[in-house]
Coordinates of C-alpha atoms and ligand atoms in Angstrom, one line a residue:
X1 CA -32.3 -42.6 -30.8
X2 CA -32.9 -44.6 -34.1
X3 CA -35.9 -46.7 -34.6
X4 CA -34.4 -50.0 -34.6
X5 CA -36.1 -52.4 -31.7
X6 CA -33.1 -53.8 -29.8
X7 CA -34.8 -55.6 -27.6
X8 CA -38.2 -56.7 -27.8
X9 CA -40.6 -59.5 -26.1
X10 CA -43.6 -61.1 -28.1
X11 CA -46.5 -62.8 -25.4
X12 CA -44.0 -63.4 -22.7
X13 CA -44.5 -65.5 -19.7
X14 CA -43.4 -66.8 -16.4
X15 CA -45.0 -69.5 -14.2
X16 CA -43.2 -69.8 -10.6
X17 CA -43.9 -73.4 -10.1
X18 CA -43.2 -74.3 -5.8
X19 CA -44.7 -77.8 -4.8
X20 CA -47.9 -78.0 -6.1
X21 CA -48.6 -73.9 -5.8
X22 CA -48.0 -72.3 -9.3
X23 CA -47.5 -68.6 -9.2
X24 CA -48.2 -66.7 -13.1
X25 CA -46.1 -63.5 -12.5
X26 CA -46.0 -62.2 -15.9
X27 CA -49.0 -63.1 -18.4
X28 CA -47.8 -61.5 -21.7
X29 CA -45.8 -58.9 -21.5
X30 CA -44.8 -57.5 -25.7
X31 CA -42.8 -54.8 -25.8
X32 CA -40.1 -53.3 -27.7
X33 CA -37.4 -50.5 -27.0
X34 CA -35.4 -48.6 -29.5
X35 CA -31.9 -48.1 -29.0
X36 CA -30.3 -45.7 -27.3
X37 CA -33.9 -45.4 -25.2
X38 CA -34.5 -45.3 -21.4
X39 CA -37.3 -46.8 -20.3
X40 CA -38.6 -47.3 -16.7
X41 CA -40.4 -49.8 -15.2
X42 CA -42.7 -49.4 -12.2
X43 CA -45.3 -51.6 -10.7
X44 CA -46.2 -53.3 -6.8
X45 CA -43.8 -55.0 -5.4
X46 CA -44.1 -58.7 -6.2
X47 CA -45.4 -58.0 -10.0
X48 CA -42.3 -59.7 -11.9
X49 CA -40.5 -56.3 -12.3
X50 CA -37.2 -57.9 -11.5
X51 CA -38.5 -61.1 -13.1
X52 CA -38.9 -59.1 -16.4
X53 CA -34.9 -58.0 -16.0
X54 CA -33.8 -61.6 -15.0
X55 CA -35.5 -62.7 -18.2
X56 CA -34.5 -60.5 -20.5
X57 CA -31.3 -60.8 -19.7
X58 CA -31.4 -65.1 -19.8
X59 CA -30.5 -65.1 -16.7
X60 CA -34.0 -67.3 -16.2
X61 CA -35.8 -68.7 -19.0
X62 CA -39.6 -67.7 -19.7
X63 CA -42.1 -70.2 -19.4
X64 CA -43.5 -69.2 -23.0
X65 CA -43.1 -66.3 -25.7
X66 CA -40.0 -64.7 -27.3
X67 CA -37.5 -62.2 -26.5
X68 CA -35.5 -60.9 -29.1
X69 CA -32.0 -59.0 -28.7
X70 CA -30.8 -56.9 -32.3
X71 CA -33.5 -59.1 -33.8
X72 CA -32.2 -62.2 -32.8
X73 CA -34.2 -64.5 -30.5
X74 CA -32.4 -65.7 -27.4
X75 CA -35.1 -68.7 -26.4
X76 CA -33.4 -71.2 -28.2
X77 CA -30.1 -70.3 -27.4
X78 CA -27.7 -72.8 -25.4
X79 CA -26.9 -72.0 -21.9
X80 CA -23.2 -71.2 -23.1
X81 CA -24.5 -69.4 -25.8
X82 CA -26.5 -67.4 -23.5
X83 CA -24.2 -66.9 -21.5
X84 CA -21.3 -65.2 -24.2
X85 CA -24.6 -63.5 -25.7
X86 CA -25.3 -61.4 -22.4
X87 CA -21.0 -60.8 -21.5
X88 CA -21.5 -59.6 -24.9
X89 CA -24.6 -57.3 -24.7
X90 CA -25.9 -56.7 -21.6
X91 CA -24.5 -55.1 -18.2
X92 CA -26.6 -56.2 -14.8
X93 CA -26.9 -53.3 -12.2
X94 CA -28.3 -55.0 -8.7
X95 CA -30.2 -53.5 -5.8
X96 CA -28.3 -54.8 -3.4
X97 CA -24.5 -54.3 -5.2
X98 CA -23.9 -58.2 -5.7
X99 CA -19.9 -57.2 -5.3
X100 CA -17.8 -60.0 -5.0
X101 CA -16.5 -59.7 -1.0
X102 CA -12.8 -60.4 -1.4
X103 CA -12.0 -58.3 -4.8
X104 CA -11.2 -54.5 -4.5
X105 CA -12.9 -51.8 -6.3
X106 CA -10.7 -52.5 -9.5
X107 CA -10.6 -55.7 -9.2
X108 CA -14.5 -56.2 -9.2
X109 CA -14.8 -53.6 -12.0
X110 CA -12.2 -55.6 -14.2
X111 CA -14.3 -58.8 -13.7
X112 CA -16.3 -58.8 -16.2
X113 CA -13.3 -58.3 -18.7
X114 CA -11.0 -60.9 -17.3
X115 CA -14.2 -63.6 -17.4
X116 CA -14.8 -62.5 -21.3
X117 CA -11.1 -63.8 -21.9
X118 CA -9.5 -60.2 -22.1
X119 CA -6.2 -59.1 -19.6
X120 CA -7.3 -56.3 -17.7
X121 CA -4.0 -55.0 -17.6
X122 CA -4.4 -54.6 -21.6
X123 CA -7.6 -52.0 -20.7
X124 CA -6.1 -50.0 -18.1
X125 CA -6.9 -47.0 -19.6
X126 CA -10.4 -47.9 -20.2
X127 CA -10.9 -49.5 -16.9
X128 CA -9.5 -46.3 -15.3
X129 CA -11.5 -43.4 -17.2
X130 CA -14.8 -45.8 -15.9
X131 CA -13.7 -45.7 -12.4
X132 CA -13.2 -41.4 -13.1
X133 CA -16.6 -41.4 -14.9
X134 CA -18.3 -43.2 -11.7
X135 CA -16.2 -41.2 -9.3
X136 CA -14.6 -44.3 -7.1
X137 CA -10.9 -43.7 -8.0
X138 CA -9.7 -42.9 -5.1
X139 CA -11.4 -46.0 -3.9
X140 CA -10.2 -48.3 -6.3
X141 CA -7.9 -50.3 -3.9
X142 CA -10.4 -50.6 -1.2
X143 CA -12.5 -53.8 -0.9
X144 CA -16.4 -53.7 -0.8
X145 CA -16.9 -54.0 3.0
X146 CA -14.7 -50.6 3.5
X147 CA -17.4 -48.5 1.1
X148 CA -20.7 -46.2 1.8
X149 CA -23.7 -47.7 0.0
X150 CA -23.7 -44.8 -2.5
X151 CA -19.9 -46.2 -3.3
X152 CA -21.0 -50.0 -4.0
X153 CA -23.4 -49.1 -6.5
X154 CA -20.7 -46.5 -7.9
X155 CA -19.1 -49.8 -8.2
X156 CA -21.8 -52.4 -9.2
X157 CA -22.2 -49.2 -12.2
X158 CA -18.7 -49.3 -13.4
X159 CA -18.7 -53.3 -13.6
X160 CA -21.6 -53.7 -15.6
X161 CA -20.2 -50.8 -17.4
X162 CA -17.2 -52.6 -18.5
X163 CA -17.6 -54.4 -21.4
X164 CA -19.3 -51.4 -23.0
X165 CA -22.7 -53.3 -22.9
X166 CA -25.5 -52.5 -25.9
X167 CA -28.1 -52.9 -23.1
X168 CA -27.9 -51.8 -19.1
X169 CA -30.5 -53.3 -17.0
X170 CA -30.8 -51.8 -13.7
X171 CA -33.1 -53.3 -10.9
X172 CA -33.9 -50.6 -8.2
X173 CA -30.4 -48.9 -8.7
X174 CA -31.3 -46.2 -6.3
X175 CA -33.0 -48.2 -3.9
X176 CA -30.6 -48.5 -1.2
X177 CA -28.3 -45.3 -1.4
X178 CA -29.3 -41.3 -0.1
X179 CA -30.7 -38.8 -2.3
X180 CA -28.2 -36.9 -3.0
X181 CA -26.2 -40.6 -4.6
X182 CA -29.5 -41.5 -6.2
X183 CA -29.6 -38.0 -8.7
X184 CA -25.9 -38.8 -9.2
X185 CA -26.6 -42.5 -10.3
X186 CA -29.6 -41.4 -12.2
X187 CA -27.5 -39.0 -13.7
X188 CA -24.9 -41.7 -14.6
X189 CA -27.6 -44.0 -16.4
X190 CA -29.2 -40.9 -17.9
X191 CA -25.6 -40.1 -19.7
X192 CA -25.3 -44.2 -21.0
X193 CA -28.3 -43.3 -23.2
X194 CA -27.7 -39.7 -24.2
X195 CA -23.9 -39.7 -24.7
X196 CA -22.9 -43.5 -25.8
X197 CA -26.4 -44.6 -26.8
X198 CA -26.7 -47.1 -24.8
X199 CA -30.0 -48.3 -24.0
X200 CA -31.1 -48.3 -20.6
X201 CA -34.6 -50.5 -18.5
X202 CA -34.6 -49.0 -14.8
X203 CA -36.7 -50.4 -12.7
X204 CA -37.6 -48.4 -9.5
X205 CA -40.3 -47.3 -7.0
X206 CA -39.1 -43.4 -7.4
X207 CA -41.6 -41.7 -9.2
X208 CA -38.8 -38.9 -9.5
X209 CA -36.2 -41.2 -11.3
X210 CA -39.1 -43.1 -13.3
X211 CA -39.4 -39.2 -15.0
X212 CA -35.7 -39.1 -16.0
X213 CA -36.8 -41.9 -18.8
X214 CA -38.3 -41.2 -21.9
X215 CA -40.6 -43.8 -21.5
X216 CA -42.5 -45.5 -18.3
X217 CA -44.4 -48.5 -18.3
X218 CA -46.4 -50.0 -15.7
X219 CA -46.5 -53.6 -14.7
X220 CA -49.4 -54.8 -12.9
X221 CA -51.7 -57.8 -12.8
X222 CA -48.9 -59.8 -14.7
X223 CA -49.4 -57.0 -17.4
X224 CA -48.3 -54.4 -18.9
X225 CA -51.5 -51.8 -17.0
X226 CA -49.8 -48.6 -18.8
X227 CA -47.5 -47.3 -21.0
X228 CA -46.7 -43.9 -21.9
X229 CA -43.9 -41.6 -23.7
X230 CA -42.6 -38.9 -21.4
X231 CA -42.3 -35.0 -22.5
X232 CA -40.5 -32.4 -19.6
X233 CA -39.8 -33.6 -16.2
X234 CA -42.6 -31.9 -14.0
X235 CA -45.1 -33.0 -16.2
X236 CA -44.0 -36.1 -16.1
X237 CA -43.5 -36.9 -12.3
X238 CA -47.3 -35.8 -11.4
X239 CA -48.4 -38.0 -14.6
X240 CA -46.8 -40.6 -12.7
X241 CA -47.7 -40.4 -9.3
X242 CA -51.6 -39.9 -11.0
X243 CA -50.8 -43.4 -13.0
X244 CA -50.0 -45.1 -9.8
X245 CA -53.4 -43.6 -8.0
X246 CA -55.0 -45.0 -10.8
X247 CA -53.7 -48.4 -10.5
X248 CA -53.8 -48.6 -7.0
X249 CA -49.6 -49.2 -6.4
Ligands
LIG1 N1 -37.6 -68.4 -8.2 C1 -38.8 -68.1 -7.8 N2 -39.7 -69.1 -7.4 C2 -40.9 -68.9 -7.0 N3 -41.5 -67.6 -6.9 C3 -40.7 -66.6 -7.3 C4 -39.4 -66.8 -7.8 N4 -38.9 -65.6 -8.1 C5 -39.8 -64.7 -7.8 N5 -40.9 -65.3 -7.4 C6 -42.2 -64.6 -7.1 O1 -42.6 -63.9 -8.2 C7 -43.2 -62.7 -7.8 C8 -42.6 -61.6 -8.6 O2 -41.3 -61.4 -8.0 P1 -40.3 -60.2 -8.4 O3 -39.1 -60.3 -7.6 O4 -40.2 -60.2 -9.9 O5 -41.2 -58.9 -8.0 P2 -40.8 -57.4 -8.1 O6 -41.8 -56.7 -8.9 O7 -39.4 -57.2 -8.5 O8 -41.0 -56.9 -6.6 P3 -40.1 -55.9 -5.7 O9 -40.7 -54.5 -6.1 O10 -40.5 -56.2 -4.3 O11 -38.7 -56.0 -5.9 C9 -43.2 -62.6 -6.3 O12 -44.4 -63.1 -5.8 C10 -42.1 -63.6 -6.0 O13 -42.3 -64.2 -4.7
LIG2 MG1 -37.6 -56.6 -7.6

């Protein structure tokens, strides 16, 4: 891990605006993470958690404040821009798979590729040793609708894996797959930030895989309630569940 900020946010907010209701789900949220860092993200459900991803990844624009990616702020940035910015930078890992229903495995992996202009068939050695790493090869010519749970995340992994992203946001990765497929995801995402540096923002409701991070940080209120750098594993998961007593999640 090196200490240069390779994403960072500066007073950031987000007003949900529906009729005449306004919603403030995040009220200035600052925060910065190193490269190469994992850093998890807890809170209630319904306190901008996801919000937080969908922002920092452009995929929704904040209603005020910065976010910077290598240094570079993304608020003025064109939609197109934007859009090249985060094929360029930043893989997407969804709860619920978001796997395009009439692609197979491959196929859905190579997407991401194939959008960014490049021939999949020119990465076919890259595009296989991803499908190896996640462990779907001998699913590759199957179609979403024929996989376990634990297999479509597999998936969703290896796709947003593809373009060898700086950044890999993850909203509740583990959320809808067994045990046994969460430890092997977690170990997955724990091996983007050890082996290829890549820096990793999990957001989950596992104490367990919130102690796999080297950092946790607690969203609540619109806030950030809590934030706090992670030492050995056992330590850390009690710290955790003690830090959600506290804050009443
Ligand atoms: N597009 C939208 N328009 C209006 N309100 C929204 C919109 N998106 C999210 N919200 C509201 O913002 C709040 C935060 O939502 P968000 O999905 O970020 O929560 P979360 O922390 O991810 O929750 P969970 O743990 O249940 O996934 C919720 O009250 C939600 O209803
Ligand atoms: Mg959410």
């Amino acid at each position: 891990m090196t200490d240069s900020p390779v994403l960072a946010t500066r007073a950031l907010t987000k007003v949900f605006t529906t009729g005449d209701r306004t919603l403030c789900v995040l009220n200035g949220i600052t925060l910065s993470v190193q490269k190469g860092e994992f850093l998890t993200i807890m809170g209630p459900s319904g306190c901008g958690k996801s919000t937080l991803l969908h922002l920092l990844s452009g995929l929704e624009r904040p209603t005020s404040g910065d976010i910077m990616i290598d240094g570079q702020s993304i608020i003025g940035l064109s939609r197109r821009r934007m859009t090249l910015l985060r094929r360029a930078k930043i893989g997407f890992i969804f709860q619920f798979f978001n796997l395009l229903p009439n692609l197979t495995v491959r196929e859905n992996i190579a997407l991401p590729l194939l959008i960014g202009g490049e021939r999949p068939e020119s990465r076919r050695a890259h595009l296989d040793a991803l499908m190896e790493w996640v462990g779907i090869t001998d699913r590759m010519e199957h179609f979403p609708h024929q996989l376990s749970g634990g297999e479509m995340q597999r998936v969703s992994i290896a796709r947003a894996l593809a373009n060898t992203p700086a950044i890999v946001l993850a909203d509740e990765p583990t959320g809808n797959v067994g045990t046994h497929v969460g430890e092997e995801i977690m170990r997955l995402l724990r091996a983007c930030a050890d082996d290829r540096g890549q820096t990793i923002l999990l957001v989950t409701h596992n104490a367990k895989d919130a102690a796999r991070g080297d950092r946790v940080l607690f969203l609540n209120d619109g806030v950030i309630a809590s934030n706090y750098v992670l030492t050995g594993p056992e330590v850390n998961e009690r710290r955790i569940f003690a830090c959600l007593q506290e804050l009443g999640i």
